[in-house]
Amino acid sequence: MACGLANLGTVTAWEEVAADVFRRRYQPHDVSVCVVRSAGGLLVCDTRCSHRQADEIRADLAALGTLPVRWVVNTHAHFDHSFGNARFGPDSDLGAPIYAHERVPAHLDTYERPMLAKLIAAGEEPVGEWREIVITPPTVLVGEAMTLDLGATTAELLHLGRGHTDNDLLVHLPASGVWFVGDLVEESGPPVYGSGSFPLDWPRTIGQLRAELHDGDVLVPGHGAVVDAAFLAGQHEQMVAAAALVVELHAAGVPAERAEAEAGDRWPFPEGLPGCGLAAAVRDGYAQLQARVDGPP
């Protein structure tokens, strides 16, 4: 989630989504940290917003036993999912490899490093915590797919296409029927069109995910409650409608700054999109459409 959201609720205990598959919701930003416990050790998915928040995860892992952290995965590059990497990665005492999509390093340089510099320069609280952060890129870059042998089970890392970012990476646990989907799917609020989103591609990518699901599979979003295929289908319909509306407004020559108001209640998100919302969807959607006109450089 690329926008500053208010805290939602409180930190939860570890929830066992399936046998030896856990999820815990943390504040700020209602971030879900996921863990797979297997014979080879622990896989940790997403590292939160800072070194101190990553240390909180590390302390809480004690409740799951004494197995070492052997793998870390970032579902995408946004700060609330990756800024704790340094406390898990090769330069830490844990020394775990960090897996992420191959476009994460470029996203970090384009969006997250400048954002962090602005927060520090503005004295944004908690400024002491921001100053400590060493942005740590992944050490293992994933293209379309990679399978991790966790010992008694496997984890599939899949990039199905662009959506919330161009670097969304899903973690699929075939033996458990569980998917860690990051911010490609949103439950605690409407989908967030934030830094580096692709509103016109996002529906196609969710369609790909729907095609991959098996009966009984569950999805763990990066924020919010665990959901199922029916929830995903409903959100897919909303995003298809939003993308179509962006294309229609662009074709009608509606300026980007007027598009949100021009469409009014035709937007498929009745609760609205606080923070990074419809204006960002229009901005990034229009940019995609213009790129199609301009063609490659």
mmCIF file of C-alpha atoms in Angstrom:
data_model
loop_
_atom_site.group_PDB
_atom_site.id
_atom_site.type_symbol
_atom_site.label_atom_id
_atom_site.label_comp_id
_atom_site.label_asym_id
_atom_site.label_seq_id
_atom_site.Cartn_x
_atom_site.Cartn_y
_atom_site.Cartn_z
ATOM 1 C CA MET A 1 0.000 0.000 0.000
ATOM 2 C CA ALA A 2 1.673 3.169 -1.169
ATOM 3 C CA CYS A 3 -0.449 5.739 0.627
ATOM 4 C CA GLY A 4 -0.425 6.955 4.206
ATOM 5 C CA LEU A 5 -3.443 5.260 5.736
ATOM 6 C CA ALA A 6 -4.824 5.697 9.214
ATOM 7 C CA ASN A 7 -4.328 2.844 11.654
ATOM 8 C CA LEU A 8 -7.081 0.272 11.472
ATOM 9 C CA GLY A 9 -7.692 -1.797 14.593
ATOM 10 C CA THR A 10 -4.917 -3.360 16.620
ATOM 11 C CA VAL A 11 -2.086 -5.833 16.196
ATOM 12 C CA THR A 12 -3.386 -9.390 16.121
ATOM 13 C CA ALA A 13 -1.927 -12.683 17.308
ATOM 14 C CA TRP A 14 -0.691 -15.219 14.773
ATOM 15 C CA GLU A 15 -3.645 -16.702 12.901
ATOM 16 C CA GLU A 16 -3.145 -20.206 11.461
ATOM 17 C CA VAL A 17 -4.668 -19.929 7.994
ATOM 18 C CA ALA A 18 -3.772 -23.554 7.187
ATOM 19 C CA ALA A 19 -1.522 -26.111 8.843
ATOM 20 C CA ASP A 20 1.815 -24.365 9.539
ATOM 21 C CA VAL A 21 0.761 -21.292 7.522
ATOM 22 C CA PHE A 22 0.350 -18.165 9.651
ATOM 23 C CA ARG A 23 -0.700 -14.542 9.239
ATOM 24 C CA ARG A 24 -0.462 -11.608 11.679
ATOM 25 C CA ARG A 25 -1.897 -8.110 11.118
ATOM 26 C CA TYR A 26 0.280 -5.212 12.238
ATOM 27 C CA GLN A 27 -0.159 -1.483 12.683
ATOM 28 C CA PRO A 28 0.437 0.998 11.182
ATOM 29 C CA HIS A 29 -1.271 0.385 7.829
ATOM 30 C CA ASP A 30 -2.900 -2.944 8.787
ATOM 31 C CA VAL A 31 -0.066 -4.863 7.099
ATOM 32 C CA SER A 32 -0.323 -8.657 6.986
ATOM 33 C CA VAL A 33 2.939 -10.502 7.605
ATOM 34 C CA CYS A 34 2.747 -14.158 6.570
ATOM 35 C CA VAL A 35 4.886 -17.097 7.667
ATOM 36 C CA VAL A 36 5.264 -20.662 6.445
ATOM 37 C CA ARG A 37 6.743 -23.081 8.982
ATOM 38 C CA SER A 38 8.377 -26.099 7.383
ATOM 39 C CA ALA A 39 11.107 -28.641 8.022
ATOM 40 C CA GLY A 40 13.691 -26.375 6.413
ATOM 41 C CA GLY A 41 12.848 -23.323 8.520
ATOM 42 C CA LEU A 42 10.567 -20.283 8.256
ATOM 43 C CA LEU A 43 9.546 -18.356 5.170
ATOM 44 C CA VAL A 44 8.574 -14.766 6.043
ATOM 45 C CA CYS A 45 6.504 -12.781 3.556
ATOM 46 C CA ASP A 46 6.867 -8.967 3.779
ATOM 47 C CA THR A 47 8.885 -7.002 6.341
ATOM 48 C CA ARG A 48 6.823 -3.869 7.153
ATOM 49 C CA CYS A 49 7.810 -0.180 7.198
ATOM 50 C CA SER A 50 11.058 0.125 9.150
ATOM 51 C CA HIS A 51 13.868 -1.617 10.984
ATOM 52 C CA ARG A 52 12.059 -1.278 14.311
ATOM 53 C CA GLN A 53 8.879 -2.766 12.873
ATOM 54 C CA ALA A 54 10.892 -5.638 11.389
ATOM 55 C CA ASP A 55 12.401 -6.249 14.823
ATOM 56 C CA GLU A 56 8.864 -6.548 16.185
ATOM 57 C CA ILE A 57 8.172 -9.284 13.631
ATOM 58 C CA ARG A 58 11.374 -11.062 14.635
ATOM 59 C CA ALA A 59 10.411 -10.996 18.304
ATOM 60 C CA ASP A 60 6.919 -12.286 17.536
ATOM 61 C CA LEU A 61 8.296 -15.221 15.527
ATOM 62 C CA ALA A 62 9.330 -16.793 18.826
ATOM 63 C CA ALA A 63 5.688 -17.769 19.317
ATOM 64 C CA LEU A 64 6.026 -20.086 16.305
ATOM 65 C CA GLY A 65 9.001 -22.020 17.662
ATOM 66 C CA THR A 66 12.759 -21.918 17.252
ATOM 67 C CA LEU A 67 13.195 -22.627 13.547
ATOM 68 C CA PRO A 68 15.436 -20.101 11.741
ATOM 69 C CA VAL A 69 14.229 -17.679 9.076
ATOM 70 C CA ARG A 70 15.534 -19.203 5.843
ATOM 71 C CA TRP A 71 13.600 -17.284 3.187
ATOM 72 C CA VAL A 72 12.125 -13.774 2.947
ATOM 73 C CA VAL A 73 9.749 -12.711 0.160
ATOM 74 C CA ASN A 74 8.560 -9.202 -0.748
ATOM 75 C CA THR A 75 5.162 -9.187 -2.474
ATOM 76 C CA HIS A 76 6.124 -5.822 -4.022
ATOM 77 C CA ALA A 77 8.397 -2.846 -3.475
ATOM 78 C CA HIS A 78 6.189 -0.429 -1.529
ATOM 79 C CA PHE A 79 7.674 0.798 1.729
ATOM 80 C CA ASP A 80 5.193 -0.924 4.041
ATOM 81 C CA HIS A 81 6.175 -4.306 2.614
ATOM 82 C CA SER A 82 9.946 -3.908 2.143
ATOM 83 C CA PHE A 83 11.539 -1.290 4.407
ATOM 84 C CA GLY A 84 12.245 -3.903 7.097
ATOM 85 C CA ASN A 85 14.384 -5.990 4.727
ATOM 86 C CA ALA A 86 17.689 -4.960 6.279
ATOM 87 C CA ARG A 87 16.816 -6.699 9.548
ATOM 88 C CA PHE A 88 16.337 -10.037 7.766
ATOM 89 C CA GLY A 89 18.733 -9.913 4.810
ATOM 90 C CA PRO A 90 22.311 -11.042 4.191
ATOM 91 C CA ASP A 91 23.864 -8.160 6.153
ATOM 92 C CA SER A 92 21.818 -8.980 9.262
ATOM 93 C CA ASP A 93 22.507 -11.654 11.861
ATOM 94 C CA LEU A 94 19.800 -13.796 10.212
ATOM 95 C CA GLY A 95 21.452 -13.686 6.788
ATOM 96 C CA ALA A 96 18.342 -14.741 4.876
ATOM 97 C CA PRO A 97 18.037 -14.328 1.089
ATOM 98 C CA ILE A 98 15.313 -11.902 0.016
ATOM 99 C CA TYR A 99 13.198 -12.910 -2.969
ATOM 100 C CA ALA A 100 11.230 -10.393 -5.036
ATOM 101 C CA HIS A 101 10.274 -9.628 -8.593
ATOM 102 C CA GLU A 102 13.080 -8.511 -10.875
ATOM 103 C CA ARG A 103 11.581 -5.012 -11.256
ATOM 104 C CA VAL A 104 11.613 -4.275 -7.513
ATOM 105 C CA PRO A 105 15.081 -2.609 -7.502
ATOM 106 C CA ALA A 106 14.024 -0.108 -10.196
ATOM 107 C CA HIS A 107 10.786 0.644 -8.322
ATOM 108 C CA LEU A 108 12.732 1.263 -5.105
ATOM 109 C CA ASP A 109 14.954 3.767 -6.916
ATOM 110 C CA THR A 110 12.089 5.519 -8.730
ATOM 111 C CA TYR A 111 9.535 5.787 -5.940
ATOM 112 C CA GLU A 112 10.573 4.571 -2.494
ATOM 113 C CA ARG A 113 13.996 6.221 -2.097
ATOM 114 C CA PRO A 114 12.694 9.691 -3.073
ATOM 115 C CA MET A 115 9.669 9.227 -0.795
ATOM 116 C CA LEU A 116 11.899 8.322 2.158
ATOM 117 C CA ALA A 117 14.155 11.323 1.499
ATOM 118 C CA LYS A 118 11.117 13.636 1.469
ATOM 119 C CA LEU A 119 9.781 12.200 4.733
ATOM 120 C CA ILE A 120 13.120 12.769 6.439
ATOM 121 C CA ALA A 121 13.579 16.269 4.986
ATOM 122 C CA ALA A 122 10.074 17.262 6.125
ATOM 123 C CA GLY A 123 10.635 15.917 9.633
ATOM 124 C CA GLU A 124 7.685 13.571 9.200
ATOM 125 C CA GLU A 125 7.095 11.461 12.285
ATOM 126 C CA PRO A 126 8.486 9.083 13.272
ATOM 127 C CA VAL A 127 11.494 10.858 11.787
ATOM 128 C CA GLY A 128 14.000 8.973 13.961
ATOM 129 C CA GLU A 129 12.643 5.708 12.640
ATOM 130 C CA TRP A 130 12.766 6.910 9.028
ATOM 131 C CA ARG A 131 16.400 8.009 9.424
ATOM 132 C CA GLU A 132 17.456 4.536 10.529
ATOM 133 C CA ILE A 133 16.180 2.827 7.396
ATOM 134 C CA VAL A 134 18.648 1.304 4.975
ATOM 135 C CA ILE A 135 16.625 0.454 1.890
ATOM 136 C CA THR A 136 17.637 -3.097 1.079
ATOM 137 C CA PRO A 137 16.870 -4.506 -2.378
ATOM 138 C CA PRO A 138 16.117 -8.190 -2.879
ATOM 139 C CA THR A 139 19.056 -10.530 -3.282
ATOM 140 C CA VAL A 140 17.251 -13.083 -5.481
ATOM 141 C CA LEU A 141 15.320 -11.653 -8.429
ATOM 142 C CA VAL A 142 12.311 -13.567 -9.751
ATOM 143 C CA GLY A 143 11.000 -13.339 -13.305
ATOM 144 C CA GLU A 144 7.713 -15.021 -14.142
ATOM 145 C CA ALA A 145 8.020 -17.933 -11.697
ATOM 146 C CA MET A 146 10.275 -19.697 -9.216
ATOM 147 C CA THR A 147 9.695 -22.634 -6.871
ATOM 148 C CA LEU A 148 11.243 -22.740 -3.394
ATOM 149 C CA ASP A 149 11.882 -26.077 -1.686
ATOM 150 C CA LEU A 150 11.019 -25.416 1.962
ATOM 151 C CA GLY A 151 11.787 -28.910 3.158
ATOM 152 C CA ALA A 152 8.499 -30.733 3.610
ATOM 153 C CA THR A 153 6.624 -28.487 1.170
ATOM 154 C CA THR A 154 7.119 -25.993 -1.639
ATOM 155 C CA ALA A 155 6.241 -22.366 -2.301
ATOM 156 C CA GLU A 156 5.620 -21.086 -5.814
ATOM 157 C CA LEU A 157 6.542 -17.454 -6.509
ATOM 158 C CA LEU A 158 4.470 -16.147 -9.427
ATOM 159 C CA HIS A 159 4.281 -12.873 -11.351
ATOM 160 C CA LEU A 160 1.002 -12.907 -13.284
ATOM 161 C CA GLY A 161 1.200 -9.387 -14.710
ATOM 162 C CA ARG A 162 1.082 -5.713 -13.810
ATOM 163 C CA GLY A 163 -1.487 -4.337 -11.389
ATOM 164 C CA HIS A 164 -0.913 -2.590 -8.073
ATOM 165 C CA THR A 165 2.670 -2.251 -9.346
ATOM 166 C CA ASP A 166 4.726 -3.760 -12.170
ATOM 167 C CA ASN A 167 6.414 -6.015 -9.598
ATOM 168 C CA ASP A 168 3.562 -7.816 -7.806
ATOM 169 C CA LEU A 169 4.724 -11.277 -6.740
ATOM 170 C CA LEU A 170 2.345 -13.915 -5.408
ATOM 171 C CA VAL A 171 3.293 -16.742 -3.057
ATOM 172 C CA HIS A 172 1.288 -19.909 -3.709
ATOM 173 C CA LEU A 173 1.406 -22.876 -1.326
ATOM 174 C CA PRO A 174 -0.040 -25.736 -3.402
ATOM 175 C CA ALA A 175 -0.148 -28.222 -0.519
ATOM 176 C CA SER A 176 -2.190 -25.808 1.612
ATOM 177 C CA GLY A 177 -4.326 -24.070 -1.012
ATOM 178 C CA VAL A 178 -3.151 -20.685 0.317
ATOM 179 C CA TRP A 179 -2.081 -17.621 -1.677
ATOM 180 C CA PHE A 180 -0.237 -14.597 -0.266
ATOM 181 C CA VAL A 181 -1.380 -11.941 -2.746
ATOM 182 C CA GLY A 182 0.080 -8.685 -1.410
ATOM 183 C CA ASP A 183 -1.781 -5.589 -2.566
ATOM 184 C CA LEU A 184 -2.931 -7.117 -5.826
ATOM 185 C CA VAL A 185 -6.073 -7.847 -3.783
ATOM 186 C CA GLU A 186 -7.409 -5.440 -1.123
ATOM 187 C CA GLU A 187 -9.831 -6.281 1.678
ATOM 188 C CA SER A 188 -9.504 -3.592 4.372
ATOM 189 C CA GLY A 189 -10.478 -0.946 1.810
ATOM 190 C CA PRO A 190 -10.893 -0.492 -1.943
ATOM 191 C CA PRO A 191 -7.930 -1.260 -4.235
ATOM 192 C CA VAL A 192 -5.158 1.310 -3.950
ATOM 193 C CA TYR A 193 -3.951 2.944 -7.138
ATOM 194 C CA GLY A 194 -0.684 4.245 -5.768
ATOM 195 C CA SER A 195 2.852 4.863 -6.947
ATOM 196 C CA GLY A 196 3.552 2.796 -10.025
ATOM 197 C CA SER A 197 0.103 1.274 -10.548
ATOM 198 C CA PHE A 198 -1.320 -0.007 -13.838
ATOM 199 C CA PRO A 199 -5.116 0.449 -13.742
ATOM 200 C CA LEU A 200 -5.697 -0.916 -17.244
ATOM 201 C CA ASP A 201 -3.634 -4.076 -16.704
ATOM 202 C CA TRP A 202 -4.798 -4.818 -13.168
ATOM 203 C CA PRO A 203 -8.119 -6.466 -14.170
ATOM 204 C CA ARG A 204 -6.343 -8.822 -16.593
ATOM 205 C CA THR A 205 -3.869 -9.845 -13.894
ATOM 206 C CA ILE A 206 -6.658 -10.577 -11.415
ATOM 207 C CA GLY A 207 -8.332 -12.599 -14.144
ATOM 208 C CA GLN A 208 -5.141 -14.641 -14.439
ATOM 209 C CA LEU A 209 -5.187 -15.223 -10.692
ATOM 210 C CA ARG A 210 -8.812 -16.365 -10.817
ATOM 211 C CA ALA A 211 -7.870 -18.867 -13.510
ATOM 212 C CA GLU A 212 -5.125 -20.305 -11.271
ATOM 213 C CA LEU A 213 -7.384 -20.920 -8.253
ATOM 214 C CA HIS A 214 -8.595 -24.353 -7.197
ATOM 215 C CA ASP A 215 -11.742 -25.139 -5.215
ATOM 216 C CA GLY A 216 -11.283 -24.172 -1.581
ATOM 217 C CA ASP A 217 -8.222 -21.965 -2.109
ATOM 218 C CA VAL A 218 -7.923 -18.951 0.201
ATOM 219 C CA LEU A 219 -6.170 -15.646 -0.374
ATOM 220 C CA VAL A 220 -4.323 -13.539 2.188
ATOM 221 C CA PRO A 221 -4.258 -9.870 1.077
ATOM 222 C CA GLY A 222 -1.482 -7.527 2.149
ATOM 223 C CA HIS A 223 -4.084 -5.634 4.207
ATOM 224 C CA GLY A 224 -7.286 -6.968 5.694
ATOM 225 C CA ALA A 225 -9.074 -10.254 6.250
ATOM 226 C CA VAL A 226 -8.475 -13.561 4.512
ATOM 227 C CA VAL A 227 -10.764 -13.874 1.447
ATOM 228 C CA ASP A 228 -11.962 -16.466 -1.039
ATOM 229 C CA ALA A 229 -12.655 -16.833 -4.752
ATOM 230 C CA ALA A 230 -16.070 -15.171 -4.472
ATOM 231 C CA PHE A 231 -14.542 -12.029 -2.965
ATOM 232 C CA LEU A 232 -11.898 -11.989 -5.694
ATOM 233 C CA ALA A 233 -14.585 -12.270 -8.377
ATOM 234 C CA GLY A 234 -16.436 -9.256 -6.975
ATOM 235 C CA GLN A 235 -13.299 -7.141 -6.825
ATOM 236 C CA HIS A 236 -12.386 -8.237 -10.337
ATOM 237 C CA GLU A 237 -15.718 -6.927 -11.628
ATOM 238 C CA GLN A 238 -15.135 -3.574 -9.915
ATOM 239 C CA MET A 239 -11.689 -3.200 -11.447
ATOM 240 C CA VAL A 240 -12.904 -4.157 -14.922
ATOM 241 C CA ALA A 241 -15.570 -1.455 -14.634
ATOM 242 C CA ALA A 242 -13.069 1.137 -13.352
ATOM 243 C CA ALA A 243 -10.643 0.434 -16.203
ATOM 244 C CA ALA A 244 -13.428 0.685 -18.783
ATOM 245 C CA LEU A 245 -14.533 4.015 -17.332
ATOM 246 C CA VAL A 246 -10.990 5.422 -17.509
ATOM 247 C CA VAL A 247 -10.788 4.403 -21.184
ATOM 248 C CA GLU A 248 -14.203 5.975 -21.886
ATOM 249 C CA LEU A 249 -13.304 9.270 -20.198
ATOM 250 C CA HIS A 250 -10.008 9.454 -22.069
ATOM 251 C CA ALA A 251 -11.717 8.763 -25.406
ATOM 252 C CA ALA A 252 -14.265 11.514 -24.666
ATOM 253 C CA GLY A 253 -11.445 14.005 -24.149
ATOM 254 C CA VAL A 254 -12.222 14.614 -20.472
ATOM 255 C CA PRO A 255 -9.101 16.161 -18.865
ATOM 256 C CA ALA A 256 -7.532 14.021 -16.158
ATOM 257 C CA GLU A 257 -8.115 16.656 -13.495
ATOM 258 C CA ARG A 258 -11.876 16.625 -14.217
ATOM 259 C CA ALA A 259 -12.373 12.909 -14.835
ATOM 260 C CA GLU A 260 -13.077 11.839 -11.258
ATOM 261 C CA ALA A 261 -15.886 14.380 -10.843
ATOM 262 C CA GLU A 262 -17.160 13.915 -14.406
ATOM 263 C CA ALA A 263 -17.892 10.214 -13.823
ATOM 264 C CA GLY A 264 -19.484 10.874 -10.425
ATOM 265 C CA ASP A 265 -21.366 7.877 -9.053
ATOM 266 C CA ARG A 266 -20.494 5.735 -12.066
ATOM 267 C CA TRP A 267 -17.268 4.742 -10.335
ATOM 268 C CA PRO A 268 -17.630 1.154 -9.047
ATOM 269 C CA PHE A 269 -16.259 1.911 -5.568
ATOM 270 C CA PRO A 270 -19.201 3.370 -3.632
ATOM 271 C CA GLU A 271 -17.137 3.764 -0.461
ATOM 272 C CA GLY A 272 -14.693 6.005 -2.318
ATOM 273 C CA LEU A 273 -10.940 5.699 -2.522
ATOM 274 C CA PRO A 274 -9.236 7.639 0.274
ATOM 275 C CA GLY A 275 -5.577 8.513 -0.076
ATOM 276 C CA CYS A 276 -4.485 7.048 -3.387
ATOM 277 C CA GLY A 277 -7.770 6.786 -5.251
ATOM 278 C CA LEU A 278 -9.656 7.670 -8.355
ATOM 279 C CA ALA A 279 -7.439 10.619 -9.271
ATOM 280 C CA ALA A 280 -4.435 8.291 -9.270
ATOM 281 C CA ALA A 281 -6.360 5.672 -11.265
ATOM 282 C CA VAL A 282 -7.165 8.288 -13.893
ATOM 283 C CA ARG A 283 -3.630 9.696 -13.932
ATOM 284 C CA ASP A 284 -1.965 6.315 -14.380
ATOM 285 C CA GLY A 285 -4.653 5.009 -16.737
ATOM 286 C CA TYR A 286 -4.341 8.057 -18.969
ATOM 287 C CA ALA A 287 -0.549 7.624 -18.945
ATOM 288 C CA GLN A 288 -0.952 4.029 -20.125
ATOM 289 C CA LEU A 289 -3.285 5.110 -22.926
ATOM 290 C CA GLN A 290 -0.923 7.884 -24.023
ATOM 291 C CA ALA A 291 1.968 5.433 -24.069
ATOM 292 C CA ARG A 292 0.004 3.254 -26.471
ATOM 293 C CA VAL A 293 -0.413 6.257 -28.783
ATOM 294 C CA ASP A 294 3.222 7.345 -28.520
ATOM 295 C CA GLY A 295 4.606 3.847 -28.988
ATOM 296 C CA PRO A 296 8.125 2.793 -28.001
ATOM 297 C CA PRO A 297 10.773 5.527 -27.783
#
